[in-house]
Tab-separated table of C-alpha atoms in Angstrom:
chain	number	residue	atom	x	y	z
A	268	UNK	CA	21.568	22.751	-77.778
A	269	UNK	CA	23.569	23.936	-80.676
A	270	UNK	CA	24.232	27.327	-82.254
A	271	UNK	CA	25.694	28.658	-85.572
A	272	UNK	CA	26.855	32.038	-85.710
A	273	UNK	CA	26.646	33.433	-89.152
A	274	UNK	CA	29.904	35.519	-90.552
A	275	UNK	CA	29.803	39.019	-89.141
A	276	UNK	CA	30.504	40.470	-92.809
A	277	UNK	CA	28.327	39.497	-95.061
A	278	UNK	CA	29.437	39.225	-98.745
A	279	UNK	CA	27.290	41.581	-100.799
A	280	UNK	CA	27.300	42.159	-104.767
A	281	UNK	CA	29.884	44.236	-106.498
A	282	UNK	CA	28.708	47.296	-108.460
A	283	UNK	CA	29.235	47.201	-112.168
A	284	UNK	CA	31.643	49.409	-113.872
A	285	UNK	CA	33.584	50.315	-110.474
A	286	UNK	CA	37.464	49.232	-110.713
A	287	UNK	CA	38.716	45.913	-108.954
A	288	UNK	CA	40.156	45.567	-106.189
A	289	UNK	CA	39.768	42.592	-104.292
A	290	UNK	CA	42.385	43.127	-101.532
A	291	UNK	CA	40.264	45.884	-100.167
A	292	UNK	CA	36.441	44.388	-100.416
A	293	UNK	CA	36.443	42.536	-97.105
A	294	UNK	CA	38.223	44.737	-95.312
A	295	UNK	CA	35.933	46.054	-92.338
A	296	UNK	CA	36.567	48.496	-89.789
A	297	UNK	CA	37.218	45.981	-87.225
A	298	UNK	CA	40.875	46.086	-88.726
A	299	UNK	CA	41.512	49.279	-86.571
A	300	UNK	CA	41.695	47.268	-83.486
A	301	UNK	CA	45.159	46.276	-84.386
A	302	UNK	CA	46.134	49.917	-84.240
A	303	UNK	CA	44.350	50.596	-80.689
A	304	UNK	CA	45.787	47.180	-79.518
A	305	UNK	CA	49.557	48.611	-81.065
A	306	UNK	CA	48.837	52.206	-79.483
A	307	UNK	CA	47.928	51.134	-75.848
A	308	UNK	CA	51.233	48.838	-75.950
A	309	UNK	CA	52.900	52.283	-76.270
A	310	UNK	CA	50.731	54.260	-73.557
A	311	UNK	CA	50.595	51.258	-70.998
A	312	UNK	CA	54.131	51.019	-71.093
A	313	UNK	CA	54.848	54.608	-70.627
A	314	UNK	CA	52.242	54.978	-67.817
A	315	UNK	CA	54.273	51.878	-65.943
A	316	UNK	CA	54.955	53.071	-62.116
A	317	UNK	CA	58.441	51.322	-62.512
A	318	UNK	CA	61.962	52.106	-64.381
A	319	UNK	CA	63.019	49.415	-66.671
A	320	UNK	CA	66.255	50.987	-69.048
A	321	UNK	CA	64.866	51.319	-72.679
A	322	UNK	CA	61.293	50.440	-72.240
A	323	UNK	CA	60.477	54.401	-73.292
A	324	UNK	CA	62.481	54.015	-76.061
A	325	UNK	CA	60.865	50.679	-77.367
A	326	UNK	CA	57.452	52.337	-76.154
A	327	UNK	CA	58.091	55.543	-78.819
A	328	UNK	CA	59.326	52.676	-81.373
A	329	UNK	CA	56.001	50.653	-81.002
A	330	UNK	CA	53.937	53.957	-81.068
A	331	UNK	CA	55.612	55.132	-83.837
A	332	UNK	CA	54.097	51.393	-85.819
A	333	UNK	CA	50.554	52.271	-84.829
A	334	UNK	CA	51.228	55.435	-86.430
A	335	UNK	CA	52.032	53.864	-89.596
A	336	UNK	CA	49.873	51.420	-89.455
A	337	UNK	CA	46.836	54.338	-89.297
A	338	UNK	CA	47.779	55.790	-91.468
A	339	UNK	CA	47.802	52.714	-94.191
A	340	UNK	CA	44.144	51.476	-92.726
A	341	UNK	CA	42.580	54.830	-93.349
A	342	UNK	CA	43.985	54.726	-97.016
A	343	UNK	CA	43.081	50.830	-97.297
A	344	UNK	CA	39.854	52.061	-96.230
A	345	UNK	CA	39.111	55.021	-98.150
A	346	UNK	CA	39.581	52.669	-101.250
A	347	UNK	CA	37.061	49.920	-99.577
A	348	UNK	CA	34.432	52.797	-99.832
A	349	UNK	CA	35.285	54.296	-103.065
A	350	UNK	CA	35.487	51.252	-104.571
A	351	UNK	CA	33.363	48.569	-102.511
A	352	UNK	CA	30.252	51.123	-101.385
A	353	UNK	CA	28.263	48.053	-101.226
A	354	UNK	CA	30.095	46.237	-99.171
A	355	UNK	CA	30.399	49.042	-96.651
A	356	UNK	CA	26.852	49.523	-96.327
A	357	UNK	CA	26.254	45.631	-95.624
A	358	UNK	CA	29.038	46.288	-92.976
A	359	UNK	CA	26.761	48.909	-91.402
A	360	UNK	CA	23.152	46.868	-91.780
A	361	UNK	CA	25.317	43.890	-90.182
A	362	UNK	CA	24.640	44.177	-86.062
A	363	UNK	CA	28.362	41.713	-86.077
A	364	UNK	CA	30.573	44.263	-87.912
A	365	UNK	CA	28.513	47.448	-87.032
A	366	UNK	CA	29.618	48.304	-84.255
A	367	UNK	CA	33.210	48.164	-85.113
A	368	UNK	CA	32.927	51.488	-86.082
A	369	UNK	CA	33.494	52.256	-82.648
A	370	UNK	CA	36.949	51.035	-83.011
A	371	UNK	CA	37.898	53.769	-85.498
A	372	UNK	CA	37.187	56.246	-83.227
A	373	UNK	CA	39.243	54.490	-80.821
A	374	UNK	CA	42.519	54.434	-83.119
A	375	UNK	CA	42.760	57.772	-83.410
A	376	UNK	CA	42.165	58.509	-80.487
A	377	UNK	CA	44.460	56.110	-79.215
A	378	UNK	CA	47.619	56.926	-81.481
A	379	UNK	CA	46.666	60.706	-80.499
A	380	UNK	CA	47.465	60.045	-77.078
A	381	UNK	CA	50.266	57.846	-77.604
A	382	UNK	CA	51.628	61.134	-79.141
A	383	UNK	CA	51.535	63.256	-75.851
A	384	UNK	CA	52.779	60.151	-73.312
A	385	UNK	CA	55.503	58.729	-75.663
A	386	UNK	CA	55.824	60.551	-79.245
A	387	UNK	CA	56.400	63.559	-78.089
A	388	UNK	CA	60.264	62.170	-77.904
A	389	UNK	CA	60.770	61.724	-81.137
A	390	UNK	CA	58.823	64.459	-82.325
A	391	UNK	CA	58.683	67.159	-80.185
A	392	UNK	CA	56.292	68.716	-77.889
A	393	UNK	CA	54.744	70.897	-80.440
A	394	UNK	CA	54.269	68.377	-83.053
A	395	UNK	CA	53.154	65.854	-80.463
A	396	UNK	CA	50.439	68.376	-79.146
A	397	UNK	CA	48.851	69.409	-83.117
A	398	UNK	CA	48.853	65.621	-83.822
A	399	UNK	CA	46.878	64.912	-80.730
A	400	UNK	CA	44.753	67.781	-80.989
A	401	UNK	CA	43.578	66.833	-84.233
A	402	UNK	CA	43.058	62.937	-83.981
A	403	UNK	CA	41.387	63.504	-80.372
A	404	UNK	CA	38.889	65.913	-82.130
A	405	UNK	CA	38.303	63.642	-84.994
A	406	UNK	CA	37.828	60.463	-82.560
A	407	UNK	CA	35.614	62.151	-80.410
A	408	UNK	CA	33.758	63.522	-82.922
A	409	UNK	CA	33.338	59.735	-84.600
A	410	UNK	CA	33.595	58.228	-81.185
A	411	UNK	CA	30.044	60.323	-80.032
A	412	UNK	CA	28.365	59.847	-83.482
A	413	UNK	CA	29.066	55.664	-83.446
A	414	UNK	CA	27.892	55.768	-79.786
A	415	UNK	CA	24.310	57.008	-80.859
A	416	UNK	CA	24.052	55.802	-84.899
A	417	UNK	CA	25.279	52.073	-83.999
A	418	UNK	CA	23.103	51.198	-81.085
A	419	UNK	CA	20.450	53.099	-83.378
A	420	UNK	CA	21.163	50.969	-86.641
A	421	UNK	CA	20.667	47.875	-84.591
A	422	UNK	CA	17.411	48.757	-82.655
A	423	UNK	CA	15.355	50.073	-85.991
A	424	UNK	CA	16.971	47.608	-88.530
A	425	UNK	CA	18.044	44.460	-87.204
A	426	UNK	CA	15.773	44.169	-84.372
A	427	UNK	CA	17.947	41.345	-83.355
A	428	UNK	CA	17.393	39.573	-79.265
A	429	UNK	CA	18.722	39.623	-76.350
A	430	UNK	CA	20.031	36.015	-76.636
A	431	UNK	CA	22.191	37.164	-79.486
A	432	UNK	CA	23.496	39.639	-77.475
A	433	UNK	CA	28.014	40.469	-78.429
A	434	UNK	CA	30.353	41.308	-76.244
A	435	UNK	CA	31.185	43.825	-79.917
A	436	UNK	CA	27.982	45.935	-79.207
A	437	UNK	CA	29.997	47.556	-76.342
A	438	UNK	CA	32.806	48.569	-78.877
A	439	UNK	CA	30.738	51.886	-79.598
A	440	UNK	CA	29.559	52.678	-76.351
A	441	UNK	CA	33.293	52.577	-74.898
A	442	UNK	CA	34.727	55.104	-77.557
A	443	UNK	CA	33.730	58.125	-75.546
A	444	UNK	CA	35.204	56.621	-72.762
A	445	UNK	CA	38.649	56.713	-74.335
A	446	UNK	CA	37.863	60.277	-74.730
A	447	UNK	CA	37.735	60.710	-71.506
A	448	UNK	CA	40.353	59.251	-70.330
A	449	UNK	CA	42.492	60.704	-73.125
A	450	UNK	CA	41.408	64.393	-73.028
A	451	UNK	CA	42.801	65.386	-69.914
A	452	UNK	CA	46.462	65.079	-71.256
A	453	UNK	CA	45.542	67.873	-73.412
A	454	UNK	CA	44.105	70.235	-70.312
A	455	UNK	CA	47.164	71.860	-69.971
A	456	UNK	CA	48.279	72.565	-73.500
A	457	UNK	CA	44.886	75.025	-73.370
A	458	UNK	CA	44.862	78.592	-72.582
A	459	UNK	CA	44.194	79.294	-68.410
A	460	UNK	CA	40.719	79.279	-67.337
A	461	UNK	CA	38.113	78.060	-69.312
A	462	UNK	CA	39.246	76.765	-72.010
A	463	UNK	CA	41.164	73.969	-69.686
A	464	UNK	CA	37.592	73.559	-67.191
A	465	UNK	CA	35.374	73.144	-70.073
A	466	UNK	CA	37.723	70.400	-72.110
A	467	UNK	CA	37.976	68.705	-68.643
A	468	UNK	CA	34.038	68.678	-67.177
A	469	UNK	CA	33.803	67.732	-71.142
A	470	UNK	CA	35.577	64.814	-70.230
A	471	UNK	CA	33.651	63.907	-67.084
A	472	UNK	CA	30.295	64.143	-68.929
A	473	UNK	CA	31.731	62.037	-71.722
A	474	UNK	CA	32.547	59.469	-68.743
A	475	UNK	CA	29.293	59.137	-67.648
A	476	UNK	CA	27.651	58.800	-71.001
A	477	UNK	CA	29.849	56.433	-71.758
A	478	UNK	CA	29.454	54.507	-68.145
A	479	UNK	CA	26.100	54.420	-67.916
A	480	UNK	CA	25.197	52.911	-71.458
A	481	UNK	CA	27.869	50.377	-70.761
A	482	UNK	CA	25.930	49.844	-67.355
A	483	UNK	CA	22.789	49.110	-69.640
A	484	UNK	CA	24.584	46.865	-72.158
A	485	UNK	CA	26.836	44.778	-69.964
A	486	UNK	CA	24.044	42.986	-68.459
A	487	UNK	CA	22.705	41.733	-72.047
A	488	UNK	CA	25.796	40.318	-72.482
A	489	UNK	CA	25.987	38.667	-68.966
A	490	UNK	CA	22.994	36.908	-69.645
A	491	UNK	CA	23.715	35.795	-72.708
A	492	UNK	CA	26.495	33.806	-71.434
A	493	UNK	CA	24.296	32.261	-68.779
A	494	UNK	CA	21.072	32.130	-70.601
A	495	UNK	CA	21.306	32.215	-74.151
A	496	UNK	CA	23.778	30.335	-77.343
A	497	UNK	CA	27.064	29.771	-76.190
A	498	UNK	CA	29.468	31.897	-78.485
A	499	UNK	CA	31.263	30.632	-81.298
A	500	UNK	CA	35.031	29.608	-80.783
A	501	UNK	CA	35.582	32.174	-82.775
A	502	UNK	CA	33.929	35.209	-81.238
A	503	UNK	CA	35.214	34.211	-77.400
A	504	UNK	CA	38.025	36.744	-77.375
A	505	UNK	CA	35.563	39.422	-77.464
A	506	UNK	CA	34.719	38.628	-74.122
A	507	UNK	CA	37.712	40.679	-72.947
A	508	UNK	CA	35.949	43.542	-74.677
A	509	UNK	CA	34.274	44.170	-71.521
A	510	UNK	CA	37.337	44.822	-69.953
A	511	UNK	CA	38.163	48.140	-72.176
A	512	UNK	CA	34.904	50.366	-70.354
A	513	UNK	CA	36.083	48.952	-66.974
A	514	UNK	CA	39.765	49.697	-67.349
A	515	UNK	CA	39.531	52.613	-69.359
A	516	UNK	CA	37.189	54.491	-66.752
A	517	UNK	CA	39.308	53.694	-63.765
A	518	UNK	CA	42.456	55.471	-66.230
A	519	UNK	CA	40.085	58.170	-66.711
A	520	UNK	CA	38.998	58.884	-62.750
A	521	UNK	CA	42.647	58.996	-62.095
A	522	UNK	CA	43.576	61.365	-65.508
A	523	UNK	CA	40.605	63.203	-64.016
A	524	UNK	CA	42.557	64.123	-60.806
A	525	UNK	CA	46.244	64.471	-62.330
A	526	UNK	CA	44.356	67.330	-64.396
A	527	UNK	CA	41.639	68.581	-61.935
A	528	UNK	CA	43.835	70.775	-59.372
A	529	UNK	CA	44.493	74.444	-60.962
A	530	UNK	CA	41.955	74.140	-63.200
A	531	UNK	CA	38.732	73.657	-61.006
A	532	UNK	CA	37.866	75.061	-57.695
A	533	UNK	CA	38.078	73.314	-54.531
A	534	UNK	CA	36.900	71.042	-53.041
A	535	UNK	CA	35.976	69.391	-56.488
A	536	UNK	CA	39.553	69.791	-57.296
A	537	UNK	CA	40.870	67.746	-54.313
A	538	UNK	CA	37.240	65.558	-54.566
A	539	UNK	CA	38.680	64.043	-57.508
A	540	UNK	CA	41.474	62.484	-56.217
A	541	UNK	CA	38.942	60.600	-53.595
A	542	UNK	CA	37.040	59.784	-56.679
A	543	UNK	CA	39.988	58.199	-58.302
A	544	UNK	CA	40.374	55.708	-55.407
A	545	UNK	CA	36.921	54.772	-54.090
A	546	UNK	CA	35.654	54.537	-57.759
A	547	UNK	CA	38.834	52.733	-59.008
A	548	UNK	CA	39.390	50.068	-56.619
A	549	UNK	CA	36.220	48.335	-56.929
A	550	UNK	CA	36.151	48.324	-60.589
A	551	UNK	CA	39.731	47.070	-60.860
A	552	UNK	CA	38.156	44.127	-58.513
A	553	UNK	CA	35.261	43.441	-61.355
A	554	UNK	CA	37.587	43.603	-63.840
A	555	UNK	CA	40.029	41.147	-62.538
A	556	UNK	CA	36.890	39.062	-62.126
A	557	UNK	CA	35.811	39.016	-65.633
A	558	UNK	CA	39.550	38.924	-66.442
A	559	UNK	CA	39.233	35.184	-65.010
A	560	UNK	CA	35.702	34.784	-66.171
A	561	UNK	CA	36.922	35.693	-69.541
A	562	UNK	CA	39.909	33.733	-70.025
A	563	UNK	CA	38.293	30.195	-68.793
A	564	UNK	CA	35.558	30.535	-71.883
A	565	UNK	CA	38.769	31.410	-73.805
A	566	UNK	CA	40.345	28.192	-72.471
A	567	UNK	CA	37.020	26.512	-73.366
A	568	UNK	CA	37.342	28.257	-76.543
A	569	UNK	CA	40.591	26.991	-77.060
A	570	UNK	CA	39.841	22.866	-76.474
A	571	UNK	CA	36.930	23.623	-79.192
A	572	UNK	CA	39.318	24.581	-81.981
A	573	UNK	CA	39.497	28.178	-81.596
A	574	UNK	CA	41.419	29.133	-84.460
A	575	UNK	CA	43.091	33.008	-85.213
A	576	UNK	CA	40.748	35.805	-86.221
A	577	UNK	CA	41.145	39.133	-85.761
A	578	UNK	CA	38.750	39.196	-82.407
A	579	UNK	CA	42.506	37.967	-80.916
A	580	UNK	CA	42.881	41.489	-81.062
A	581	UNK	CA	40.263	41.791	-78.394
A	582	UNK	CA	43.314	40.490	-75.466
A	583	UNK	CA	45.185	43.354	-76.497
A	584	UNK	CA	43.631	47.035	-75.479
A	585	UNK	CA	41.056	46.279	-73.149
A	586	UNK	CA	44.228	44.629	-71.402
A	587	UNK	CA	46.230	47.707	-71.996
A	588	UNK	CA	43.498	49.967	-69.960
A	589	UNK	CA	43.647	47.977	-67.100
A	590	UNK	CA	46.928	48.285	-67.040
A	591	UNK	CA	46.675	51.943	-67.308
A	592	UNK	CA	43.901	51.935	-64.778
A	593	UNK	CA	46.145	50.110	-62.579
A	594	UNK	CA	49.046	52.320	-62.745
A	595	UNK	CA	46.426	55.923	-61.782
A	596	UNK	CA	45.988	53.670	-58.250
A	597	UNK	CA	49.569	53.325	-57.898
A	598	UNK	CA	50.040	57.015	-58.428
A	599	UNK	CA	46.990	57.850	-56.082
A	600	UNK	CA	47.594	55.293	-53.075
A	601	UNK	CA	51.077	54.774	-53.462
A	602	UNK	CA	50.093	50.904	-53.299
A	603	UNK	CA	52.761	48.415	-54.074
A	604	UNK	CA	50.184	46.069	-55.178
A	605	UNK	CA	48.753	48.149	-57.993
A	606	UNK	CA	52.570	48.002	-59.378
A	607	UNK	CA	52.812	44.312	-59.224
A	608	UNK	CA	49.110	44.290	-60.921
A	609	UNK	CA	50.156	46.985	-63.472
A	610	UNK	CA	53.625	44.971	-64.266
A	611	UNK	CA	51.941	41.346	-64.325
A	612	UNK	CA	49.025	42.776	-66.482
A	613	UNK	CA	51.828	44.200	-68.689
A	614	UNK	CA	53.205	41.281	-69.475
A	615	UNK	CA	50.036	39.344	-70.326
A	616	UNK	CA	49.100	42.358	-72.980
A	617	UNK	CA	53.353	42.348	-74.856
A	618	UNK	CA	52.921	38.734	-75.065
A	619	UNK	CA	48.832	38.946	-76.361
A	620	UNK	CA	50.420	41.941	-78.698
A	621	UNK	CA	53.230	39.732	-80.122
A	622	UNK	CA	50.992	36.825	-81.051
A	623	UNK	CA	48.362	38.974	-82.433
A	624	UNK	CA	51.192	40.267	-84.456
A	625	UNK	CA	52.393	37.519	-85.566
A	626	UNK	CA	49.266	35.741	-86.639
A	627	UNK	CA	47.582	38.776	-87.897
A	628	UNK	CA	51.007	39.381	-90.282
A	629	UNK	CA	50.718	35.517	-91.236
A	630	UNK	CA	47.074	36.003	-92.438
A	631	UNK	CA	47.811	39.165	-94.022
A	632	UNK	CA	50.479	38.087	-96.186
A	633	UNK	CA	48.861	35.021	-97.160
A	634	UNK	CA	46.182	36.530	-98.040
A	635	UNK	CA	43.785	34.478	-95.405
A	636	UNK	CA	42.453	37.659	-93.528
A	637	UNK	CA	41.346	39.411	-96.705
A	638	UNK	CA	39.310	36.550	-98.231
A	639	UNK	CA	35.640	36.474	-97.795
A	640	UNK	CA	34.832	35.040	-94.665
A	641	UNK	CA	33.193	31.942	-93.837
A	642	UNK	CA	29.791	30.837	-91.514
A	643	UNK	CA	31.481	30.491	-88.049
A	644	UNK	CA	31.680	26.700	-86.422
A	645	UNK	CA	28.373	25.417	-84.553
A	646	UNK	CA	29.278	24.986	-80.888
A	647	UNK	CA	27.717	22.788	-77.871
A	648	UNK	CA	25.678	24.365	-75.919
């Protein structure tokens, strides 16, 4: 059986009388995973349970980029909308590129916390703490919108079927779930009492939400792999997507305990810290087996002639949350294993990071990545 997947941006006419410019029209919101995958290089590195001279330093460096390179995306993309509304609205009928939206969230929130763990040197405390405070409102505010519009957008317009089912579809569903994780650095920059509770049950019911959809979704895209079109060459990367909700929850059930004791009563303070471990070990386990699961298709992939996109991206922060997941079980069983795991998974998302880099500068520069793109490759079943 063979399967072509169409482009997930489709090219759509440009209005009359608006100015040109070209560089801009194709550029969808799935460019903001190159500032989450940037960002979590930063936090991952930072949340490492071992000392290695001038990794903080590099860590505020690389955070400082993802700044930046915010920064220049939400200009570049302020000017696709003011000047290529058409295009963004096929972006938002198109169940491929849709739910990229979730990604924006994600950026900001992820550059906001890279502020607190690593900026902060740089910048200052204060600083670090208004710049957080402001993208992690913004994110969550996007992140909670994109988790109900997206999945909305797809069921009443697109009515597409479960065999067709992306690994991307998740993208919106996790964004709360970086909330989560991320809010509890902020607990104690709040006020006593309960300001700090309610931001940090906030964050707990923002990890279920997120959980449980990703419990409904993940199972789609299961079967897809064992029942429905293979995916594309092209789209195979985004299999490590799953690894973001998985990752990022186990960093959140640990964030959940750094924060909980002081702020809530016991024993849900000290429950927390059970949480952490009996809910974080076994997911680490899944994760490591999708990790493998994951990187054979990409191997498969690979022998197809999978060539660069920007789903490469996709080896880069879901990556970076297991890491940080794995570092909350070092700190909460004292494990040496969970350091090895944290270190070795550290390595695999710098060296993901650098190609990504690489490639994605390559494309950008040439021009390749901002040309209209092209009917992806049909693949064997």
């Amino acid at each position: 059986m063979v399967t072509a997947v169409l482009s997930p941006s489709p090219v759509a006419p440009r209005t009359p009388g608006r100015p040109r410019t070209p560089a801009v029209r194709h550029l969808g919101p799935n460019w903001y995973a190159a500032v989450m995958g940037t960002a979590i290089v930063a936090s991952a590195g930072a949340a490492l349970p071992v000392h290695v001279p001038g990794l903080r330093t590099v860590c505020a460096a690389v955070w400082a980029l993802s700044l930046l390179l915010l920064l220049a995306l939400l200009t570049a993309r302020a000017l696709h909308w003011r000047h290529h509304a058409d295009q963004a609205r096929a972006h938002l009928r198109d169940p491929g590129m849709a739910p990229f939206y979730g990604c924006l969230a994600m950026a900001l929130l992820a550059v906001g916390g890279g502020a607190l763990t690593v900026g902060a040197d740089w910048i200052g405390t204060t600083a670090a703490v208004a710049l957080d405070a402001v993208l992690f409102t913004a994110g969550t505010a996007i992140g909670l919108a994109a988790a109900v519009t997206v999945p909305y957008l797809l069921a009443v317009r697109e009515r597409t079927g479960a065999r067709e089912a992306s690994p991307v579809w998740l993208l919106p569903l996790v964004a709360p779930m970086v909330s989560a994780a991320l809010g509890p650095l902020l607990v104690p920059h709040l006020p006593p009492g309960q300001p700090r509770a309610t931001l940090l049950l906030a964050c707990v019911a923002m990890f279920g939400a997120s959980l449980l959809a990703t419990l409904l979704m993940l199972p789609l895209v299961f079967a897809r792999l064992l029942t429905g079109a293979a995916l594309p060459p092209a789209l195979t990367p985004a299999l490590f997507l799953v690894l973001g909700p998985l990752g990022q929850s186990t960093t959140a059930a640990g964030n959940f305990a750094d924060a909980a004791p002081g702020v809530l009563p016991e024993p849900y303070a000290a429950g927390f810290g059970v949480f952490a471990v009996l809910y974080g070990v076994p997911v680490t386990g899944f994760a490591l087996l999708w990790f493998s699961l994951a990187a054979a298709h990409v191997v498969r992939a690979g022998r197809l002639g999978m060539g660069f996109t920007l789903t490469w991206w996709a080896f880069t922060f879901p990556v970076g949350t297991c890491v940080t997941g794995a570092a909350a079980l070092a700190r909460h069983t004292g494990l040496v294993a969970f350091e090895v795991l944290a270190v070795g998974l550290y390595a695999v998302l710098v060296a993901a990071w650098l190609t990504a880099t690489v490639r994605t500068a390559r494309g950008l520069f040439s021009g390749a990545l901002l040309r209209a793109p092209r009917p992806a490759v049909a693949v064997p079943r």
